[in-house]
Amino acid sequence: MVAWADKFRYEQAAAQVVSRSWVLDLFQQTKALNGLFAPIGLLLDYIVRARLGVPSILPAWRVSKLSMRVIDALWFAALALGAAYLIRALLRFVEPTLSMDDLVEVAQSGGLTFLRVAVLIVIATLVWVPIGVAIGLRPAVAEKIQPIAQFLAAFPVNLLFPIAVYMILKFNLDPNIWLSPLMILGTQWYILFNVIAGASAFPSDLREAAATFRIRGWNWWRKVILPGVFPYFVTGAITASGGAWNASIVAEAVSWGPTKLSANGLGAYIALATEAGDFPRIALGIAMMSTMVVIMNRLFWRPLYALAERRTRLD
Amino acid sequence: MTESETKPVLELQHICKAFAKPSGEPLAVLSEINICLREGEILGLLGRSGSGKSTLLRIAGGLIKPTEGQVLYRAAPLNGPADGIAMVFQTFALFPWLTVLENVEAGLDALGLAHAEIRARAMQAIDLIGLDGFQSAYPRELSGGMRQRVGFARAIVINPVLLLMDEPFSALDVLTSETLRTDFLDLWAEHLLPTKSVLMVTHNIEEAVLMCDKILVLSSNPGRIAAEIPVPLAQPRNKLDDEFRAIVDEIYSILTARTVESIGALRRAHGGLAQPLPRASVNKMSGLLETLSAQPYDGRANLAEFARSHRFEIDDLFPTAEAVHILEFAEFDDGALKLSAAGRAFVHGGTDERKRLFKEHLLRFVPLTAHMRRVLEERESHGAPSTRFEIELEDHLTVADAEQTLRAATAWGRYAELFTYDDQTRMFSIIPVGG
């Protein structure tokens, strides 16, 4: 794909290092492979070209401004009604067994897990952004690292949990702290991927300008490359933080044989409730987690993404 | 001042540069370049796209290491970007996330000055270059001309001894580039810039003659210095002056002579496959031939005048002229283009007659299209993937040139109905005669 994507390179100066791939050569030049994949290509063509058969009367169906507003109002009313109904159903479901104390507990757990996710994203950022930049600016290295990073991202991190349990028991560590890294193990790679992609796509004229004016050291990071990879980083960090929230369910409460370790947190709360078959608490925990993820996206990541978009666009 | 009195600011000695081909072999883009740039000089590097002039400028700026040879900056070897060398980019290369002021200040980064001094010098440069009032704007809010002014401000703020300019006006429209050029020359003439020498790359002949004290004409594949032309005219120069025109004419003659020479040489070498075909559409060629055959040219046009009256730049006119020369519908003749008998027949022919003539000339004078036709005829399937020819071309040309050449051959062959090409499958094919 890297070699193939070179076709789409949008630059005036020729790339100094040409990407090559025997797989691409194989697919482009082997008659048998061309023939073999032709039916798949045809099928894809057919699917892409298939008409959806939407009647063409739609554009003719004009709506006046007033009725448009009425339709909007009706739609919002329907949404509000639906939400109210769902909340009532949820409350009725949890009411017999849960009290205000449960809500406080779940909120506290949520706060703890939030803290963990935030700290872990910061640490992962500090580690992987410089590494990703260093890799992404060297096409030859990026080509070699990419398969390794992909393998790591696909690696089921649960397999490492027993080792963590063993280590925590052996050194008598605090699970509240030392179980946390497990949450980010699987998702940190999204930050690395995206930063590598961002650094590879960094315009070569800007690199040359930075080199000519000898912008180096911290200034280079601050004025040149960090803003350049920022939108890519935000994309990766959103994925990584969302993934970390989900991973907290398996990472905050782990077991190895008869040994069980759990930290205080929303993930452990949900995991323990699941183990106990306590549906009201599962529902409460998941509702809390969804709410927190949405709030974090709305109040933090979205504005950050909008800023990245606005600042790095030239046109 | 005579040459012996002034000190050289930059010397390029025996510079060669080769890039890696996909197969890993080196492909020379620059060969045996020797340049001496003296104080008070504006030196122009003039050449067509693909002559390696931008690469040469980057070697002069320490951004690219030459494969062979050495660069001396103020008599000391240059290893990497150095104090006192600034560059203005064709694409402006402004940081979109920094304001105008911050972009200009970024140029001063390496000097390690106090904050107050950085601010003062940046404001002074902004003032000098006519950007007052735009300090807090982001580059995206500016027009192309204003963006390039920021590029200039960022370059001159470091008080450069040597200013490198990579086609600084070519991304701008005619009027804007005229304004920026004049403004720059005014600053230069009034010695408001601390800059001692300028090395600029351009593909615009008039621009080169307007600005430079000396012009080096680069030939292509690999880039070599084909000619060194002094421009002894006083500034400000007038495009309509006879002397000015004479120099423009001379450059056109050199470029055409070079082109004729290289076409001849390349046609003979490697079965003609080493000959890059220019980016020229059949429509443009027809238009050029028609204009050439009509009044006032009546079959022969001075290229410099032709370019001036039709507002062509060399990157525009030359490929088309070169294409009709290769196809022998016209012929370069000492800075002029002369319609041939076949060219006249082409102009007067109808669609079918034109296609027939075009096909005949493609087979006779363009070894690549003749070769493609032969391969397609010999193959049992009468088809061949485009990679078959791409790979063959890449043995002799850069990847970009090979791509461009095949694209031109494809367009011309399709027009002449020499073969068909399916872009989806990337296959060439012919309908066999009598089949």
XYZ file of C-alpha atoms in Angstrom:
750
model
C 0.000 0.000 0.000
C 2.856 2.395 0.825
C 4.425 1.786 -2.583
C 1.080 2.080 -4.296
C 0.163 5.212 -2.368
C 3.259 6.878 -3.831
C 1.159 7.321 -6.963
C -0.882 9.851 -5.075
C 2.053 11.828 -3.715
C 1.237 15.460 -4.136
C 4.519 17.252 -4.387
C 6.557 19.211 -6.843
C 9.927 17.764 -5.963
C 10.464 14.090 -6.675
C 10.708 11.895 -3.619
C 14.320 11.160 -2.870
C 13.568 7.710 -1.561
C 11.274 5.597 -3.690
C 9.054 3.103 -1.939
C 9.121 -0.367 -3.427
C 7.047 -3.420 -2.756
C 7.290 -6.839 -4.309
C 3.648 -7.435 -3.431
C 2.620 -4.452 -5.544
C 4.833 -5.585 -8.415
C 3.359 -9.063 -8.102
C -0.194 -7.803 -8.275
C 0.450 -5.291 -11.035
C 2.489 -7.494 -13.285
C 1.356 -11.065 -12.846
C -1.191 -12.105 -15.393
C -2.442 -15.028 -13.317
C -3.055 -12.813 -10.302
C -4.727 -10.201 -12.466
C -6.983 -12.894 -13.836
C -7.590 -14.401 -10.415
C -8.698 -11.146 -8.900
C -10.606 -9.921 -11.934
C -13.912 -11.511 -10.800
C -13.572 -9.845 -7.390
C -12.879 -6.563 -9.114
C -15.894 -7.075 -11.335
C -18.061 -7.891 -8.338
C -16.876 -4.776 -6.510
C -17.503 -2.752 -9.660
C -20.990 -4.153 -9.844
C -21.726 -3.399 -6.192
C -20.379 0.098 -6.426
C -22.324 0.802 -9.594
C -25.540 -0.805 -8.430
C -28.350 1.687 -8.379
C -30.115 2.038 -5.096
C -33.427 2.577 -6.839
C -34.408 5.608 -4.814
C -37.341 7.119 -6.670
C -36.320 10.300 -8.379
C -39.360 12.191 -7.119
C -37.455 13.266 -4.004
C -35.907 16.462 -5.383
C -39.284 17.519 -6.681
C -40.776 17.160 -3.237
C -40.486 20.754 -2.118
C -41.038 21.769 1.469
C -41.801 25.300 2.533
C -39.699 26.940 5.248
C -42.566 26.922 7.685
C -43.423 23.250 7.342
C -39.690 22.494 7.503
C -39.641 24.069 10.934
C -42.737 22.153 11.953
C -41.116 18.905 10.836
C -37.976 19.769 12.797
C -40.024 20.512 15.896
C -41.918 17.241 15.564
C -38.691 15.315 15.159
C -37.115 16.892 18.251
C -40.280 16.247 20.222
C -40.162 12.592 19.185
C -36.497 12.398 20.244
C -37.233 14.005 23.621
C -40.155 11.659 24.212
C -38.048 8.636 23.338
C -35.254 9.751 25.670
C -37.687 10.397 28.499
C -39.202 6.979 28.020
C -35.794 5.278 28.074
C -34.712 7.124 31.219
C -37.961 6.147 32.928
C -37.486 2.534 31.878
C -33.915 2.588 33.209
C -34.991 4.155 36.502
C -37.797 1.658 36.942
C -35.336 -1.140 36.250
C -32.768 -0.015 38.825
C -35.092 1.566 41.412
C -35.952 -1.515 43.486
C -32.316 -2.390 44.172
C -30.322 0.789 43.866
C -30.128 3.807 46.105
C -28.503 7.204 45.929
C -25.386 5.649 47.493
C -24.925 3.485 44.407
C -24.995 6.565 42.214
C -22.340 8.217 44.365
C -20.225 5.080 44.259
C -20.461 4.730 40.498
C -19.658 8.421 40.041
C -16.585 8.075 42.230
C -15.467 4.984 40.330
C -16.038 6.884 37.101
C -13.886 9.716 38.396
C -11.075 7.305 39.246
C -11.153 5.631 35.861
C -11.314 9.054 34.189
C -8.187 10.046 36.065
C -6.463 6.848 34.942
C -7.425 7.339 31.289
C -6.265 10.952 31.383
C -2.909 10.140 32.966
C -2.335 7.188 30.646
C -3.120 9.227 27.522
C -0.690 11.888 28.688
C 2.032 9.302 29.303
C 1.369 7.530 26.001
C 1.508 10.908 24.245
C 4.824 11.822 25.829
C 6.267 8.458 24.823
C 4.813 7.845 21.385
C 4.608 11.282 19.778
C 8.389 11.833 19.666
C 8.951 8.242 18.564
C 6.211 8.473 15.943
C 7.669 11.717 14.566
C 11.151 10.234 14.445
C 9.834 7.228 12.537
C 7.431 9.076 10.268
C 10.069 11.480 8.981
C 12.194 8.553 7.796
C 10.261 6.698 5.089
C 12.695 3.785 5.088
C 12.291 3.234 8.836
C 8.519 3.801 8.766
C 8.218 1.037 6.201
C 9.955 -1.418 8.531
C 8.215 -0.306 11.730
C 4.686 -0.327 10.360
C 4.239 -4.119 10.252
C 5.645 -4.423 13.766
C 3.301 -1.782 15.149
C 0.400 -3.445 13.362
C 1.309 -6.756 14.933
C 1.473 -5.144 18.369
C -1.928 -3.499 17.914
C -3.454 -6.820 16.910
C -1.803 -8.680 19.782
C -4.388 -9.736 22.405
C -3.085 -7.932 25.473
C -5.186 -10.073 27.845
C -2.427 -12.636 27.498
C -0.153 -10.301 29.412
C -2.549 -9.851 32.334
C -1.403 -12.926 34.266
C 2.152 -11.603 34.144
C 0.913 -8.331 35.600
C -0.951 -10.184 38.353
C 2.142 -12.229 39.149
C 4.360 -9.167 39.303
C 1.921 -7.186 41.455
C 1.653 -10.056 43.946
C 5.358 -10.754 43.958
C 6.401 -7.182 44.616
C 3.329 -6.441 46.709
C 2.325 -3.474 44.541
C -0.802 -1.350 44.727
C -3.271 -2.690 42.125
C -4.898 0.744 41.974
C -1.781 2.030 40.256
C -0.190 -1.002 38.657
C -3.279 -2.453 36.982
C -3.797 0.848 35.154
C -1.134 0.413 32.452
C -3.021 -2.638 31.173
C -5.799 -0.316 29.979
C -3.572 1.451 27.485
C -1.500 -1.514 26.326
C -3.752 -2.333 23.410
C -4.805 1.140 22.377
C -1.648 3.216 22.649
C -0.642 2.038 19.183
C -3.345 4.200 17.606
C -1.436 7.240 18.790
C 1.772 5.836 17.297
C 0.119 4.920 13.965
C -1.465 8.281 13.507
C 1.588 10.275 14.472
C 3.689 8.233 12.043
C 1.103 8.920 9.338
C 1.083 12.623 10.196
C 4.855 12.912 10.152
C 5.100 11.053 6.812
C 2.532 13.414 5.317
C 4.323 16.497 6.618
C 4.946 18.757 3.564
C 8.555 18.614 2.421
C 8.655 22.349 1.641
C 7.911 23.111 5.294
C 10.657 20.714 6.348
C 13.036 22.464 3.977
C 11.998 25.875 5.310
C 12.639 24.710 8.875
C 16.021 23.340 7.805
C 17.047 26.485 5.907
C 16.204 28.764 8.804
C 17.813 26.271 11.154
C 14.783 25.990 13.411
C 15.997 23.311 15.794
C 15.512 21.783 19.217
C 12.432 22.670 21.214
C 11.484 25.440 18.764
C 11.368 22.883 15.978
C 8.991 20.699 17.989
C 6.845 23.606 19.064
C 6.640 25.603 15.831
C 7.137 23.008 13.141
C 6.365 19.380 13.747
C 3.921 19.283 16.677
C 1.376 21.570 14.994
C 1.948 19.572 11.808
C 1.067 16.207 13.323
C -1.512 17.642 15.716
C -4.679 16.730 13.757
C -3.370 13.207 13.249
C -2.484 12.935 16.922
C -5.970 14.040 17.982
C -7.538 11.383 15.755
C -5.317 8.727 17.317
C -5.833 9.970 20.869
C -9.641 9.936 20.504
C -9.478 6.294 19.439
C -6.971 5.446 22.149
C -8.932 7.089 24.957
C -12.213 5.506 23.850
C -10.463 2.148 23.699
C -8.913 2.681 27.128
C -12.343 3.289 28.661
C -13.571 0.002 27.243
C -10.392 -1.805 28.204
C -10.846 -0.673 31.808
C -13.578 -3.306 32.172
C -11.094 -6.105 31.596
C -8.021 -4.371 32.991
C -9.241 -3.072 36.341
C -10.316 -6.475 37.576
C -8.072 -9.331 36.534
C -7.734 -12.862 37.745
C -5.125 -15.542 37.356
C -6.325 -18.900 38.535
C -7.719 -18.406 42.030
C -6.001 -15.034 42.482
C -8.228 -12.047 41.903
C -7.002 -8.489 41.791
C -9.107 -5.434 41.339
C -8.638 -1.715 41.449
C -11.234 0.858 42.383
C -12.771 2.150 39.202
C -15.717 2.081 36.852
C -14.281 -0.799 34.833
C -13.900 -2.948 37.939
C -17.383 -1.887 39.048
C -18.890 -3.149 35.800
C -16.721 -6.277 35.731
C -17.630 -7.260 39.304
C -21.331 -6.540 38.703
C -21.177 -8.718 35.608
C -19.547 -11.516 37.532
C -22.292 -11.261 40.148
C -25.041 -11.106 37.505
C -26.254 -7.835 38.999
C -28.115 -6.311 36.063
C -29.166 -3.021 37.633
C -25.546 -2.239 38.532
C -24.312 -3.284 35.089
C -26.844 -0.918 33.572
C -25.855 1.904 35.903
C -22.137 1.354 35.284
C -22.503 1.277 31.530
C -24.751 4.350 31.550
C -22.101 6.181 33.570
C -19.307 5.060 31.257
C -21.181 6.089 28.102
C -22.016 9.443 29.630
C -18.416 10.099 30.589
C -17.068 9.099 27.187
C -19.585 11.340 25.432
C -18.873 14.258 27.773
C -15.129 13.836 27.253
C -15.562 13.785 23.483
C -17.827 16.811 23.505
C -15.965 18.998 25.930
C -12.409 18.016 25.155
C -11.679 16.115 21.972
C -14.127 17.813 19.624
C -12.986 21.360 20.400
C -9.396 20.152 20.125
C -10.108 18.601 16.748
C -11.838 21.755 15.544
C -8.798 23.790 16.600
C -6.474 21.406 14.797
C -8.578 21.644 11.657
C -8.706 25.414 11.731
C -5.052 25.992 12.439
C -3.416 23.575 10.041
C -5.541 24.343 7.017
C -3.985 26.648 4.471
C -7.037 27.304 2.300
C 33.390 46.638 -10.395
C 35.193 43.955 -12.306
C 35.045 40.308 -11.444
C 38.534 40.195 -10.028
C 37.718 42.886 -7.452
C 34.666 41.304 -5.878
C 34.764 38.337 -3.570
C 32.923 35.153 -4.425
C 30.058 34.486 -2.015
C 29.271 31.021 -3.233
C 31.207 28.588 -5.368
C 29.904 25.304 -6.670
C 32.721 23.090 -7.873
C 32.253 19.994 -10.008
C 28.795 19.321 -8.603
C 27.130 16.053 -9.630
C 23.934 14.669 -8.215
C 22.286 11.314 -8.823
C 19.031 9.991 -7.404
C 18.139 6.347 -6.979
C 15.965 4.753 -9.636
C 13.312 2.224 -8.548
C 15.723 -0.499 -9.599
C 18.313 1.012 -7.262
C 20.670 2.245 -9.961
C 21.704 5.865 -9.863
C 20.222 8.294 -12.354
C 22.184 11.489 -12.876
C 20.170 14.701 -12.622
C 23.090 17.118 -12.417
C 26.493 16.704 -13.977
C 29.705 18.756 -13.679
C 28.189 22.023 -12.509
C 30.605 24.853 -11.799
C 29.214 28.159 -10.615
C 30.811 31.181 -9.044
C 28.482 33.738 -7.488
C 30.087 37.073 -6.604
C 29.113 39.933 -4.344
C 26.517 42.274 -5.776
C 25.350 39.708 -8.310
C 21.934 38.321 -9.109
C 22.540 35.021 -10.840
C 19.713 33.253 -12.628
C 19.413 29.523 -13.225
C 17.196 29.085 -16.218
C 15.961 25.762 -17.394
C 12.928 23.686 -18.198
C 11.237 21.516 -15.638
C 13.375 18.439 -15.149
C 16.680 20.230 -15.645
C 17.490 19.773 -11.967
C 17.619 23.500 -11.257
C 15.626 23.232 -8.022
C 17.925 20.440 -6.867
C 20.910 22.632 -7.669
C 19.460 25.475 -5.585
C 18.968 23.104 -2.654
C 22.552 21.943 -2.969
C 23.619 25.602 -2.872
C 21.557 26.051 0.293
C 23.030 22.994 1.993
C 19.681 21.196 2.035
C 20.814 18.398 -0.262
C 24.272 16.871 -0.338
C 25.798 16.601 -3.809
C 26.906 13.150 -4.884
C 30.198 14.636 -6.026
C 31.882 18.017 -5.863
C 31.854 20.656 -3.189
C 30.125 23.876 -2.228
C 32.130 26.794 -0.859
C 30.241 29.505 0.987
C 32.467 32.532 1.702
C 35.474 30.360 0.908
C 34.592 27.673 3.499
C 33.030 24.293 2.692
C 29.272 24.270 3.228
C 27.872 21.367 5.222
C 24.186 21.897 5.721
C 22.179 25.114 6.108
C 24.392 27.957 7.295
C 24.187 31.354 8.902
C 23.465 34.052 6.339
C 21.742 31.886 3.722
C 17.993 32.310 3.328
C 15.562 30.774 0.884
C 12.320 31.909 -0.721
C 10.141 29.022 -1.862
C 7.927 28.602 -4.899
C 5.188 27.200 -2.644
C 5.880 29.942 -0.049
C 6.374 27.208 2.616
C 4.738 29.257 5.376
C 3.704 27.534 8.572
C -0.101 27.673 8.435
C -0.400 27.561 12.225
C 1.752 30.639 12.773
C 0.664 34.231 12.176
C 2.517 36.452 9.734
C 4.577 37.909 12.570
C 5.343 34.473 14.050
C 6.301 33.147 10.613
C 8.749 35.993 10.125
C 10.082 35.591 13.663
C 10.609 31.893 13.004
C 13.294 32.898 10.511
C 15.288 34.413 13.378
C 15.069 31.329 15.566
C 18.588 30.120 15.009
C 20.225 33.419 15.891
C 19.416 33.193 19.588
C 18.445 36.851 19.990
C 16.551 38.469 22.845
C 12.799 38.489 22.485
C 12.585 42.262 22.119
C 15.153 42.300 19.347
C 13.441 39.462 17.497
C 10.188 41.410 17.616
C 11.847 44.643 16.480
C 13.643 43.017 13.555
C 10.560 41.120 12.444
C 8.470 44.292 12.510
C 11.137 46.087 10.520
C 11.171 43.364 7.863
C 7.379 43.323 7.726
C 7.437 47.076 7.299
C 10.074 46.983 4.554
C 8.297 44.316 2.558
C 4.920 46.050 2.750
C 3.063 43.726 5.095
C 2.128 46.328 7.680
C -1.267 45.619 9.167
C -1.150 41.921 8.407
C 1.012 40.893 11.394
C -1.714 38.985 13.203
C -3.176 37.343 10.087
C -2.749 33.639 9.408
C -1.354 32.663 5.980
C -4.697 31.234 4.842
C -6.253 34.698 5.151
C -3.765 36.131 2.652
C -3.698 36.183 -1.145
C -0.870 34.422 -2.970
C 1.037 37.664 -3.437
C 0.796 38.554 0.241
C 1.858 35.042 1.219
C 4.989 35.347 -0.884
C 5.690 38.727 0.725
C 5.704 36.870 4.037
C 8.130 34.408 2.439
C 10.384 37.316 1.472
C 10.077 38.977 4.886
C 11.034 35.722 6.607
C 14.070 35.446 4.344
C 15.376 39.013 4.639
C 14.766 39.282 8.391
C 17.917 37.260 9.018
C 19.926 39.813 6.990
C 21.077 37.106 4.612
C 24.348 37.401 2.755
C 23.037 35.003 0.146
C 19.401 34.862 -0.876
C 18.227 31.747 -2.701
C 14.975 31.989 -4.617
C 13.185 28.969 -6.048
C 10.839 30.235 -8.766
C 9.514 32.783 -6.280
C 6.968 34.330 -8.634
C 5.810 31.351 -10.667
C 2.875 30.469 -8.406
C 1.509 33.999 -8.756
C -0.561 35.571 -11.499
C 1.090 37.867 -14.058
C 0.181 41.172 -12.403
C 1.033 40.089 -8.863
C 4.378 38.648 -9.892
C 5.159 41.863 -11.778
C 4.498 43.902 -8.637
C 6.565 41.663 -6.369
C 9.419 41.565 -8.864
C 9.499 45.349 -9.176
C 9.319 45.815 -5.405
C 12.180 43.415 -4.913
C 14.330 45.082 -7.569
C 13.667 48.496 -6.001
C 14.843 47.264 -2.599
C 17.877 45.666 -4.229
C 18.765 48.749 -6.269
C 18.448 51.099 -3.300
C 20.630 48.771 -1.213
C 17.930 48.503 1.422
C 18.699 44.806 1.675
C 21.842 43.616 3.426
C 21.945 40.785 0.912
C 25.147 40.574 -1.102
C 24.135 38.026 -3.721
C 21.054 36.346 -5.074
C 20.792 32.970 -6.756
C 17.414 32.470 -8.353
C 15.813 29.648 -10.242
C 13.254 30.437 -12.895
C 11.710 29.053 -16.024
C 10.568 32.451 -17.212
C 13.082 33.860 -19.707
C 11.886 37.456 -19.511
C 11.949 37.333 -15.729
C 15.535 36.118 -15.828
C 16.626 38.856 -18.227
C 14.711 41.450 -16.207
C 16.321 40.583 -12.877
C 19.658 38.863 -13.346
C 23.177 40.109 -13.952
C 24.130 36.748 -15.354
C 22.039 33.849 -16.564
C 23.075 30.214 -16.614
C 21.026 28.126 -19.003
C 20.679 24.532 -17.840
C 20.100 21.673 -20.227
C 18.139 18.588 -19.191
C 18.880 14.901 -18.626
C 21.246 15.325 -16.863
C 21.323 19.010 -15.985
C 24.425 20.730 -17.325
C 25.309 24.363 -17.822
C 24.591 24.854 -21.506
C 25.416 28.543 -21.662
C 26.404 31.507 -19.561
C 24.816 34.766 -20.624
C 25.792 38.089 -19.055
C 23.078 40.744 -18.958
C 24.964 44.051 -18.990
C 21.826 46.237 -19.007
C 21.266 48.914 -16.355
C 18.347 48.610 -13.960
C 15.477 49.315 -14.254
C 15.228 47.362 -17.480
C 12.635 47.820 -20.159
C 11.171 44.719 -21.787
C 10.692 46.628 -25.031
C 14.329 47.728 -25.361
C 16.123 46.355 -28.390
C 19.028 45.154 -26.262
C 16.662 43.431 -23.863
C 14.932 41.699 -26.757
C 18.238 40.674 -28.275
C 19.193 38.843 -25.086
C 15.802 37.136 -24.859
C 16.217 36.080 -28.503
C 19.681 34.759 -27.805
C 18.403 32.604 -24.944
C 15.638 31.233 -27.130
C 18.233 30.376 -29.783
C 20.378 28.576 -27.226
C 17.410 26.675 -25.853
C 16.203 25.648 -29.312
C 19.674 24.647 -30.434
C 20.068 22.591 -27.259
C 16.703 20.984 -27.788
C 17.469 20.108 -31.410
C 20.816 18.672 -30.395
C 19.407 16.567 -27.577
C 16.464 15.332 -29.655
C 18.893 14.192 -32.322
C 21.213 12.504 -29.827
C 18.447 10.820 -27.846
C 16.722 9.532 -30.952
C 19.864 7.664 -31.888
C 20.588 6.264 -28.398
C 18.892 3.182 -26.899
C 16.594 2.716 -29.872
C 15.035 6.100 -29.174
C 13.540 5.000 -25.867
C 15.746 7.418 -23.924
C 13.930 10.339 -25.512
C 11.500 11.977 -23.124
C 8.351 13.155 -24.867
C 7.114 16.614 -23.884
C 3.805 17.374 -22.241
C 1.895 18.588 -25.281
C -1.675 17.883 -26.223
C -2.697 17.305 -29.822
C -5.011 20.304 -29.549
C -2.168 22.595 -28.532
C 0.006 21.264 -31.339
C -2.772 21.844 -33.867
C -3.298 25.325 -32.494
C 0.396 26.112 -32.705
C 0.671 24.829 -36.277
C -2.431 26.744 -37.353
C -1.179 29.969 -35.798
C 2.194 29.408 -37.385
C 0.756 28.938 -40.852
C -1.478 32.022 -40.603
C -0.491 35.692 -40.889
C 1.650 37.419 -39.728
C 3.945 34.432 -39.325
C 3.280 32.693 -42.636
C 5.131 29.568 -41.618
C 7.985 31.007 -39.585
C 7.846 32.582 -36.119
C 10.506 33.996 -33.860
C 9.837 32.129 -30.589
C 10.686 35.053 -28.311
C 8.218 37.314 -30.092
C 5.685 34.545 -30.384
C 5.850 33.892 -26.651
C 5.562 37.586 -25.904
C 2.565 38.280 -28.097
C 0.741 35.132 -26.981
C 1.809 35.461 -23.322
C 3.512 32.077 -23.190
C 6.157 31.010 -20.714
C 8.818 28.527 -21.768
C 7.248 25.755 -19.769
C 4.127 26.364 -21.800
C 5.353 27.025 -25.317
C 8.451 24.869 -25.399
C 6.877 21.462 -24.848
C 4.411 22.096 -27.653
C 7.075 23.469 -29.984
C 9.325 20.537 -29.116
C 6.518 18.093 -29.870
C 5.874 19.495 -33.353
C 9.629 19.484 -33.927
C 9.913 15.835 -32.901
C 6.994 14.987 -35.170
C 8.616 17.032 -37.942
C 5.556 19.141 -38.542
C 7.801 22.096 -37.825
C 11.444 22.660 -37.190
C 13.492 24.736 -34.769
C 15.619 27.160 -36.714
C 17.872 29.384 -34.609
C 15.311 30.661 -32.108
C 12.506 30.422 -34.616
C 9.997 27.732 -35.457
C 9.481 26.910 -39.126
C 6.492 25.030 -40.479
C 7.384 22.002 -42.619
C 5.565 20.810 -45.736
C 3.930 18.061 -43.690
C 2.929 20.658 -41.109
C 1.278 22.721 -43.828
C -0.546 19.652 -45.086
C -1.679 18.918 -41.513
C -3.066 22.438 -41.113
C -5.016 22.262 -44.360
C -6.249 18.688 -43.867
C -9.610 17.616 -42.446
C -9.949 15.425 -39.369
C -9.257 12.139 -41.173
C -6.364 13.516 -43.147
C -4.856 14.986 -39.963
C -5.143 11.666 -38.145
C -3.581 9.808 -41.061
C -0.653 12.234 -41.203
C -0.220 12.169 -37.445
C -0.156 8.374 -37.442
C 2.395 8.270 -40.218
C 4.666 10.709 -38.387
C 4.260 8.904 -35.061
C 5.478 5.706 -36.656
C 8.337 7.370 -38.489
C 9.671 9.921 -36.013
C 8.706 8.759 -32.510
C 10.580 5.532 -31.772
C 8.501 4.860 -28.656
C 5.086 4.869 -30.331
C 6.472 2.838 -33.230
C 7.897 0.366 -30.721
C 4.601 0.159 -28.828
C 2.694 -0.509 -32.030
C 5.169 -3.227 -33.028
C 4.925 -4.945 -29.634
C 1.138 -4.915 -29.798
C 1.167 -6.319 -33.313
C 3.578 -9.096 -32.391
C 1.742 -10.205 -29.276
C -0.836 -12.845 -29.868
C -3.359 -11.144 -27.587
C -2.651 -7.773 -29.275
C -2.588 -6.261 -25.795
C 0.081 -5.205 -23.321
C -0.049 -3.720 -19.840
C 1.264 -0.190 -19.493
C 3.819 -1.385 -16.923
C 5.525 -3.274 -19.733
C 6.500 0.024 -21.329
C 6.888 1.915 -18.062
C 9.609 -0.439 -16.909
C 11.360 -0.221 -20.241
C 11.301 3.584 -20.114
C 12.489 3.732 -16.517
C 15.747 2.169 -17.610
C 16.587 5.406 -19.383
C 14.464 8.119 -17.766
C 13.520 9.331 -14.300
C 10.249 7.933 -13.000
C 8.532 11.280 -13.528
C 9.875 11.616 -17.072
C 8.954 8.019 -17.892
C 5.427 8.635 -16.650
C 5.115 11.867 -18.604
C 6.574 10.292 -21.738
C 4.200 7.358 -21.648
C 1.301 9.708 -20.989
C 2.212 11.771 -24.050
C 2.703 8.656 -26.183
C -0.679 7.370 -25.009
C -2.488 10.586 -25.849
C -0.833 10.903 -29.265
C -1.326 7.224 -30.097
C -4.971 7.379 -29.138
C -5.528 10.454 -31.318
C -3.847 8.791 -34.284
C -5.805 5.582 -33.568
C -2.477 3.788 -33.444
C -3.692 1.827 -30.412
C -6.277 2.090 -27.669
C -5.674 2.323 -23.950
C -7.909 1.227 -21.121
C -7.071 3.208 -18.001
C -9.065 0.846 -15.778
C -7.024 -2.219 -16.663
C -4.001 -0.130 -17.677
C -3.765 -2.131 -20.899
C -2.812 -1.045 -24.387
C -4.394 -2.909 -27.250
C -4.977 -2.792 -30.987
C -7.672 -4.148 -33.189
C -5.567 -6.160 -35.634
C -5.779 -5.256 -39.288
C -8.302 -7.441 -41.037
C -9.343 -8.898 -37.653
